[in-house]
Structure formats: C-alpha cells, structure tokens
Amino acid sequence: MRAAYAEIDLNALHHNLMRVRNYAPSAKVMAVIKANAYGHGLVRVSEAIKHKVDALAVARVDEGIRLRESGFQKPITILEGFVDEDDLDRFYQYQLDSVVHSLAQVDIMENSKNRKVLSIWLKMDTGMNRLGLKGNDFFLAWERLKRCKHVQQPPGLMTHLANSDDINDDKTPGQIKIFRTATHDMDGPCSIANSAAILAWENAQAEWVRPGIMLFGCSPFSGKRANDFDLKPVMSLHSHLISIKTVQAGETVGYGGTWICQSETRLGVVAIGYGDGYPRHVRHATPVLINGERVPLVGRVSMDMITVDLTSQPAAKPGDPVTLWGPGLAVEEIAAAADTIPYTLLCGITQRVQVVER
Ligand SMILES: *Cc1c(COP(=O)(O)O)cnc(C)c1O
C-alpha cells in the first residue's frame, strides 16, 4: 500500500443510487460520472452501477470512448458535445449521444456525410449562460433537428440549473418555468435536475434526472451534510504518521513559520500533502482523524506532508493510520475549511494516490 491511498466503498455507491431512486421514483437515471467519476475511477464506477442506471453522462468524448471500450452498452451522453466533423464521426463510431448546444453544431450535423444516426439532447440556456441555446435560436435548432436525417427522433430536451444548490434562490423556479414553457408543445424526453435539484426542487424532476455528486455521498448544499439526506460517503482518503517529535515553545513549524508553538507540543508528521490533492489552503486547526480521534492540523500544508498536534494522542506512533476525510470526517467539512466545495477535493486526488476498493 502506498502512503496515501483512497478507499472506494461501492456499497455506499449503491446505497446513494438507491437514494436517487427514492427521490425520483419515476425518472430514468443518467448517472453523471465526468472527471474520472469525480475522482472515484471512471470504469470502476461504471462497472459497479451499469445494471442499475439507465444511462451515463461524461463531459468529454474521450471519457465516453473509454466507457465503450470497457464494454458499457447503455446510452452515454457527452455533455460538451462535438465541436467539428471529425469529432462527430467519433460519436457515430462509438454510439455516443451528444448534447447539441449551438447552431454551429446543428450546421455540422446537417452537413455530415456520415450515414449514421445519433441520439441527441438539445440544450436550452435558461439562465446559466454557459452551454445552450436561448429564445428563438432554441426553436430554430429544434425545428432543424426534427428534420435532420442524422438525428434519432425525437431529440431529448435539457437544461442545467445555475443556483439549485441554494434552497432559497428564486432563480431556480424561474429557470424551470422558462424551460417548461418553451418545451411544452415539443415531443421528446426532458431533463433538468442535477443532484441539488433531485434533493430539493421537486418540480425540476422530469423523464430523466442527472445525479452526480450525490452518488458519491456528498451534499451539494453548503449548509448541509450527506447525513441530512441519508447519503453515504464513497471515498475516504487515508495515509499514516511517519514521524513524531517534540517542539518547544517559541519554535515555528513548516514553511513560512505560520504556526508558533505556545508550549511544548508533541507533533506528528503525516504523509499527505497538496501533491496528493489534499488542499493547501485549509484553515488552521482543520481536523484529521488519528485512531478515530480528531486532531488539529498545524502549520502549512506542504507537497508531501502535513503536521498535526498530537497533544491529545500520547499513544500515537509512526505507522498509525490517518484519515483525511471519509466516514466520521465529512469531505464537506474539509472543503469548507479550504473555502471550496467537495467536488474539487474529490476530483482533485492526484495520480500518485492509489485508489483501492474497500
Ligand atoms: C455535472 C453535471 C451534472 C451533475 O451535477 P451534480 O451537481 O454533481 O449532481 C448534471 N448535469 C450537467 C449538465 C452537469 O454538467
């Protein structure tokens, strides 16, 4: 076992997928596993859930190809779609479903010399202002795609919510209304909801839901934890103590000497750092678990190591296991301490961290 490793609990993944079904009992589930399944391993996750989902979604075409090459046979949606004719040919070749979010893509489809047919999701921009078509362009694209011989009929209709992770934000009902009004007379399946909408915005549910982060046992809401929704963390990040020493009052610890020892302190050095994906900017005294107990991090996070105050752990010794997040120490809490969101921590695990199944 390498010093730093991430453990993946597939039972927790299955549990969380069941929670998606509880929240959206009549919807089809397109599990969003972009960015290496939020750091959990693309093929590992797809293998684990392939019989329990209706489709998968990833951001990029190379991720979709990897899934096809691993043997996944249900629909795979590529959320960023194709950008040119060559790209489009890969969609035909690997039977990947594309999001169509621009008139430029409609042009490419109409002019395609390929004989094949593609399933697509036409994406409406209802206020996110990232990908998607607005107003009349959306209608124009739909009409053209309805006539396009390369399109499996009818096209799916989707949008993405910008503020669904804020339960009190009134942008979300506005986005849902724009989408419902515009698509009211169109045929084709609809999809609106990401995890936050599945959990908190019931009227965002449609034929398809697109859960990502909740599958991995995280709350998308800043003020709430996975427990509040009976979700279970799938990834836990571990390492171990490699050295223990005593520092005297007045000494400083680590780069920049940002932590000054107030009284003689037992200090532990843990083999994990930002080179593993542990966030460099965690707040002073962010907890880590040693032998199941919380101890505070002191000083700066360096590339390969962190230092912790072992005053409360007189029996701790080199080799003892350390948990950076997982059951008992929510990744949401570490994300808050680093002034970021759990998504960035999960998908930020680096190459040298060995990922193992529990
Ligand atoms: C990432 C993504 C999702 C999933 O979002 P979560 O917040 O992780 O549930 C759904 N739809 C689209 C278009 C996305 O990009």
Coordinates of C-alpha atoms and ligand atoms in Angstrom, one line a residue:
M1 CA 0.0 0.0 0.0
R2 CA 1.3 3.4 -0.9
A3 CA 1.5 6.1 1.8
A4 CA -1.6 8.0 0.6
Y5 CA -4.5 6.0 -0.7
A6 CA -8.2 6.5 -1.3
E7 CA -10.6 3.8 -0.4
I8 CA -13.8 3.4 -2.5
D9 CA -16.9 1.9 -0.8
L10 CA -19.1 0.5 -3.6
N11 CA -21.8 -0.4 -1.1
A12 CA -22.1 3.3 -0.3
L13 CA -22.3 4.0 -4.0
H14 CA -25.2 1.5 -4.4
H15 CA -26.9 3.0 -1.4
N16 CA -26.7 6.5 -2.8
L17 CA -28.1 5.3 -6.2
M18 CA -31.0 3.8 -4.3
R19 CA -31.5 7.2 -2.7
V20 CA -31.7 8.8 -6.1
R21 CA -34.4 6.3 -7.0
N22 CA -36.2 7.2 -3.7
Y23 CA -36.2 10.9 -4.5
A24 CA -37.1 10.4 -8.2
P25 CA -39.0 7.2 -8.4
S26 CA -40.5 7.6 -11.8
A27 CA -37.4 9.1 -13.5
K28 CA -34.8 7.5 -15.6
V29 CA -31.3 8.0 -14.2
M30 CA -28.4 9.3 -16.2
A31 CA -25.5 9.0 -13.8
V32 CA -23.0 11.8 -14.3
I33 CA -19.5 10.4 -13.9
K34 CA -17.4 13.0 -15.6
A35 CA -13.9 13.8 -14.4
N36 CA -13.0 10.2 -13.7
A37 CA -16.2 9.7 -11.8
Y38 CA -15.5 12.7 -9.5
G39 CA -12.1 11.1 -8.7
H40 CA -13.5 7.6 -7.9
G41 CA -12.4 5.9 -11.2
L42 CA -14.5 6.0 -14.4
V43 CA -14.5 2.3 -15.3
R44 CA -14.7 1.1 -11.7
V45 CA -17.8 3.2 -11.1
S46 CA -19.5 2.4 -14.4
E47 CA -18.9 -1.4 -13.8
A48 CA -20.4 -1.1 -10.4
I49 CA -23.6 0.7 -11.5
K50 CA -24.1 -0.5 -15.0
H51 CA -27.1 -2.7 -14.2
K52 CA -28.8 -0.1 -12.1
V53 CA -28.7 3.1 -14.2
D54 CA -30.4 3.9 -17.5
A55 CA -27.5 5.9 -19.0
L56 CA -24.2 7.5 -18.1
A57 CA -23.0 11.1 -18.8
V58 CA -19.5 12.4 -19.1
A59 CA -18.1 15.7 -20.2
R60 CA -15.8 14.7 -23.0
V61 CA -15.7 12.3 -25.9
D62 CA -12.5 10.5 -24.8
E63 CA -14.3 9.6 -21.5
G64 CA -17.2 8.2 -23.5
I65 CA -14.8 6.1 -25.7
R66 CA -13.2 4.7 -22.6
L67 CA -16.6 3.6 -21.3
R68 CA -17.5 2.0 -24.6
E69 CA -14.1 0.2 -24.7
S70 CA -14.7 -1.1 -21.2
G71 CA -17.9 -2.7 -22.5
F72 CA -20.6 -0.4 -21.3
Q73 CA -23.6 -0.8 -23.6
K74 CA -26.3 1.6 -22.5
P75 CA -26.5 5.2 -23.7
I76 CA -23.6 7.5 -22.9
T77 CA -24.3 11.3 -23.1
I78 CA -21.3 13.6 -23.9
L79 CA -22.3 16.8 -22.1
E80 CA -20.0 19.1 -24.0
G81 CA -21.0 17.6 -27.4
F82 CA -18.9 17.6 -30.6
V83 CA -17.0 20.6 -32.0
D84 CA -16.4 19.6 -35.6
E85 CA -17.0 16.9 -38.2
D86 CA -14.1 14.7 -37.1
D87 CA -15.4 14.8 -33.5
L88 CA -18.9 14.0 -34.7
D89 CA -17.5 10.9 -36.6
R90 CA -16.3 9.6 -33.2
F91 CA -19.8 9.9 -31.8
Y92 CA -21.2 7.8 -34.6
Q93 CA -18.4 5.3 -34.3
Y94 CA -18.7 4.8 -30.6
Q95 CA -22.5 5.3 -30.4
L96 CA -22.2 8.3 -28.1
D97 CA -25.2 10.6 -27.5
S98 CA -24.4 14.3 -27.9
V99 CA -25.6 17.4 -26.3
V100 CA -26.4 20.0 -29.0
H101 CA -26.0 23.4 -27.5
S102 CA -25.2 25.7 -30.5
L103 CA -26.4 26.4 -34.1
A104 CA -22.8 25.7 -35.2
Q105 CA -23.4 22.1 -34.1
V106 CA -26.7 22.0 -36.0
D107 CA -24.8 23.1 -39.1
I108 CA -22.3 20.3 -38.6
M109 CA -25.0 17.7 -38.2
E110 CA -26.9 18.8 -41.3
N111 CA -23.7 18.7 -43.4
S112 CA -22.5 15.4 -42.1
K113 CA -21.6 12.9 -44.9
N114 CA -21.9 10.0 -42.5
R115 CA -24.9 7.8 -43.0
K116 CA -25.5 7.0 -39.4
V117 CA -28.0 8.4 -36.9
L118 CA -27.2 9.9 -33.5
S119 CA -29.3 10.4 -30.3
I120 CA -29.0 13.9 -29.1
W121 CA -30.1 16.2 -26.3
L122 CA -30.9 19.7 -27.4
K123 CA -29.8 22.0 -24.6
M124 CA -31.7 25.2 -23.7
D125 CA -29.9 28.0 -21.9
T126 CA -32.4 29.1 -19.2
G127 CA -30.0 31.4 -17.4
M128 CA -26.8 29.6 -16.7
N129 CA -25.2 31.3 -19.7
R130 CA -22.7 28.5 -20.3
L131 CA -23.8 26.0 -22.9
G132 CA -27.2 26.1 -24.6
L133 CA -29.5 28.0 -26.9
K134 CA -31.8 30.8 -26.0
G135 CA -35.1 32.1 -27.2
N136 CA -35.7 31.8 -30.9
D137 CA -32.4 30.1 -31.6
F138 CA -33.6 27.2 -29.5
F139 CA -36.8 26.8 -31.5
L140 CA -34.9 27.1 -34.8
A141 CA -32.4 24.5 -33.7
W142 CA -35.3 22.2 -32.7
E143 CA -37.1 22.6 -36.0
R144 CA -33.9 21.9 -37.9
L145 CA -33.0 18.9 -35.8
K146 CA -36.6 17.5 -36.2
R147 CA -35.9 17.4 -39.9
C148 CA -32.3 16.2 -39.8
K149 CA -31.8 12.7 -41.1
H150 CA -28.8 12.1 -38.8
V151 CA -30.9 12.7 -35.6
Q152 CA -32.6 9.9 -33.8
Q153 CA -36.2 11.2 -33.4
P154 CA -37.3 12.9 -31.2
P155 CA -34.4 14.8 -29.8
G156 CA -34.2 15.0 -26.0
L157 CA -34.6 18.4 -24.3
M158 CA -32.5 19.5 -21.4
T159 CA -31.3 22.5 -19.4
H160 CA -29.0 23.0 -16.5
L161 CA -29.7 24.9 -13.3
A162 CA -27.2 27.5 -12.1
N163 CA -28.3 28.1 -8.5
S164 CA -30.0 24.8 -7.4
D165 CA -27.5 24.4 -4.6
D166 CA -29.2 27.3 -2.8
I167 CA -32.5 26.2 -1.5
N168 CA -33.8 29.8 -1.2
D169 CA -32.7 31.1 -4.5
D170 CA -35.5 32.2 -6.8
K171 CA -33.5 31.8 -10.0
T172 CA -34.3 28.1 -10.0
P173 CA -38.1 28.3 -10.3
G174 CA -37.5 30.9 -13.0
Q175 CA -35.2 28.6 -15.0
I176 CA -37.6 25.7 -14.6
K177 CA -40.6 27.8 -15.8
I178 CA -38.7 29.1 -18.9
F179 CA -37.8 25.6 -19.8
R180 CA -41.3 24.1 -19.2
T181 CA -43.0 26.9 -21.2
A182 CA -40.6 26.7 -24.1
T183 CA -40.8 22.9 -24.4
H184 CA -44.5 22.4 -23.6
D185 CA -45.5 21.6 -27.1
M186 CA -42.4 19.7 -28.1
D187 CA -42.2 15.9 -28.0
G188 CA -39.1 14.2 -26.7
P189 CA -37.9 13.4 -23.2
C190 CA -36.9 16.2 -20.8
S191 CA -34.1 16.5 -18.3
I192 CA -33.4 19.3 -15.8
A193 CA -32.3 18.0 -12.4
N194 CA -28.7 17.7 -11.1
S195 CA -28.2 16.3 -7.6
A196 CA -29.3 19.5 -5.8
A197 CA -32.5 19.7 -7.8
I198 CA -33.2 16.0 -7.2
L199 CA -32.9 16.6 -3.4
A200 CA -34.6 20.0 -3.1
W201 CA -36.5 21.0 -6.2
E202 CA -39.2 18.5 -6.8
N203 CA -40.7 20.3 -9.8
A204 CA -37.3 20.0 -11.6
Q205 CA -37.9 16.3 -12.0
A206 CA -38.7 15.2 -15.5
E207 CA -38.3 12.0 -17.5
W208 CA -34.6 11.9 -16.8
V209 CA -32.6 13.1 -13.8
R210 CA -28.8 13.7 -13.9
P211 CA -27.3 13.0 -10.4
G212 CA -23.5 13.5 -10.0
I213 CA -22.2 14.4 -6.6
M214 CA -25.0 12.7 -4.6
L215 CA -24.0 9.4 -6.0
F216 CA -20.6 9.9 -4.3
G217 CA -22.2 10.6 -0.9
C218 CA -21.9 14.4 -0.8
S219 CA -24.3 17.1 -0.1
P220 CA -24.4 19.8 -2.9
F221 CA -25.6 22.3 -0.3
S222 CA -23.1 24.4 1.6
G223 CA -25.0 24.3 4.9
K224 CA -26.0 20.6 4.8
R225 CA -24.1 17.3 5.1
A226 CA -24.6 14.0 3.4
N227 CA -26.2 12.7 6.6
D228 CA -29.1 15.1 6.2
F229 CA -30.1 13.2 3.1
D230 CA -29.1 9.7 4.2
L231 CA -26.2 9.7 1.7
K232 CA -23.0 7.8 2.5
P233 CA -19.5 8.9 1.5
V234 CA -18.0 6.7 -1.1
M235 CA -14.4 7.9 -1.0
S236 CA -12.2 8.1 2.1
L237 CA -8.7 9.4 1.9
H238 CA -6.0 7.9 4.1
S239 CA -2.3 8.0 4.9
H240 CA -0.2 7.4 8.0
L241 CA 2.1 9.0 10.6
I242 CA 5.7 8.9 9.5
S243 CA 7.4 10.8 12.3
I244 CA 6.7 12.1 15.8
K245 CA 8.7 14.8 17.6
T246 CA 8.5 17.4 20.3
V247 CA 8.8 21.1 19.6
Q248 CA 9.4 23.7 22.2
A249 CA 7.5 26.9 23.0
G250 CA 8.5 29.7 20.6
E251 CA 9.5 27.4 17.7
T252 CA 7.7 27.6 14.4
V253 CA 6.5 24.7 12.2
G254 CA 6.7 24.4 8.5
Y255 CA 7.0 26.8 5.5
G256 CA 6.7 30.4 6.4
G257 CA 6.6 29.6 10.1
T258 CA 2.9 30.4 10.2
W259 CA 2.4 28.4 13.4
I260 CA 4.2 29.3 16.5
C261 CA 4.4 26.7 19.3
Q262 CA 2.9 28.1 22.5
S263 CA 4.1 25.4 24.8
E264 CA 6.0 22.1 24.4
T265 CA 4.0 20.1 21.9
R266 CA 4.0 16.6 20.5
L267 CA 4.0 17.0 16.8
G268 CA 3.1 14.3 14.2
V269 CA 4.1 14.3 10.5
V270 CA 1.6 12.7 8.2
A271 CA 2.5 11.6 4.6
I272 CA -0.1 13.5 2.7
G273 CA 0.1 16.9 1.0
Y274 CA -1.1 19.0 -1.9
G275 CA 0.8 16.7 -4.2
D276 CA -1.8 14.1 -3.3
G277 CA -4.7 16.5 -3.7
Y278 CA -5.1 17.5 -0.1
P279 CA -6.0 21.2 -0.3
R280 CA -3.1 23.6 0.5
H281 CA -5.4 26.3 1.8
V282 CA -7.1 24.6 4.7
R283 CA -7.8 26.8 7.7
H284 CA -5.6 26.5 10.8
A285 CA -6.7 23.5 13.0
T286 CA -8.6 21.7 10.3
P287 CA -9.2 18.2 11.8
V288 CA -7.7 14.9 10.7
L289 CA -8.6 11.5 12.3
I290 CA -5.9 9.6 14.1
N291 CA -7.0 6.3 15.6
G292 CA -10.5 7.6 15.2
E293 CA -9.9 10.8 17.1
R294 CA -9.8 14.3 15.7
V295 CA -6.5 16.1 16.0
P296 CA -5.8 19.6 14.6
L297 CA -3.5 20.3 11.6
V298 CA -0.9 22.9 12.4
G299 CA 1.3 25.0 10.0
R300 CA 1.1 25.0 6.3
V301 CA 0.3 22.0 4.1
S302 CA 3.3 21.1 2.0
M303 CA 3.6 19.0 -1.1
D304 CA 4.1 15.6 0.6
M305 CA 3.4 16.2 4.3
I306 CA 1.3 17.9 6.9
T307 CA 2.0 18.4 10.6
V308 CA -0.6 17.7 13.3
D309 CA -0.8 18.5 17.0
L310 CA -0.7 15.1 18.9
T311 CA -1.2 16.5 22.4
S312 CA -4.4 14.6 22.8
Q313 CA -2.9 11.4 21.4
P314 CA 0.0 10.4 23.7
A315 CA 0.0 6.8 22.4
A316 CA 0.2 7.7 18.7
K317 CA 3.2 6.3 16.9
P318 CA 4.8 6.2 13.4
G319 CA 2.8 3.9 11.2
D320 CA -0.5 4.8 12.7
P321 CA -3.3 5.3 10.2
V322 CA -4.6 8.8 9.5
T323 CA -7.9 9.6 7.7
L324 CA -8.1 13.0 5.9
W325 CA -11.8 12.5 5.0
G326 CA -14.4 9.8 4.9
P327 CA -16.9 8.3 7.3
G328 CA -16.5 10.3 10.6
L329 CA -14.9 13.3 8.9
A330 CA -17.1 14.6 6.1
V331 CA -15.3 15.8 2.9
E332 CA -17.8 18.7 3.1
E333 CA -16.2 19.8 6.3
I334 CA -12.7 19.8 4.8
A335 CA -14.0 21.6 1.7
A336 CA -15.5 24.3 3.9
A337 CA -12.2 24.6 5.8
A338 CA -10.4 25.1 2.4
D339 CA -13.0 27.6 1.3
T340 CA -14.0 25.3 -1.6
I341 CA -16.7 22.7 -2.5
P342 CA -16.4 18.9 -2.1
Y343 CA -16.4 18.4 -5.8
T344 CA -12.9 20.0 -6.2
L345 CA -11.5 17.8 -3.4
L346 CA -12.9 14.5 -4.8
C347 CA -11.8 15.1 -8.4
G348 CA -8.5 16.6 -7.3
I349 CA -7.0 13.4 -6.0
T350 CA -3.7 13.1 -7.9
Q351 CA -2.1 10.2 -9.8
R352 CA 0.1 9.0 -7.0
V353 CA -2.8 8.3 -4.7
Q354 CA -3.6 4.6 -5.0
V355 CA -7.3 4.1 -5.3
V356 CA -8.5 0.8 -3.8
E357 CA -11.8 -0.8 -3.3
R358 CA -12.9 -1.4 0.2
Ligands
LIG1 C1 -22.0 17.9 -13.7 C2 -23.4 18.0 -14.2 C3 -24.4 17.3 -13.6 C4 -24.3 16.7 -12.2 O1 -24.2 17.7 -11.3 P1 -24.1 17.4 -9.7 O2 -24.2 18.7 -9.1 O3 -22.8 16.7 -9.5 O4 -25.2 16.4 -9.4 C5 -25.7 17.3 -14.2 N1 -25.8 18.0 -15.4 C6 -24.8 18.6 -16.1 C7 -25.1 19.3 -17.4 C8 -23.6 18.6 -15.5 O5 -22.6 19.3 -16.1

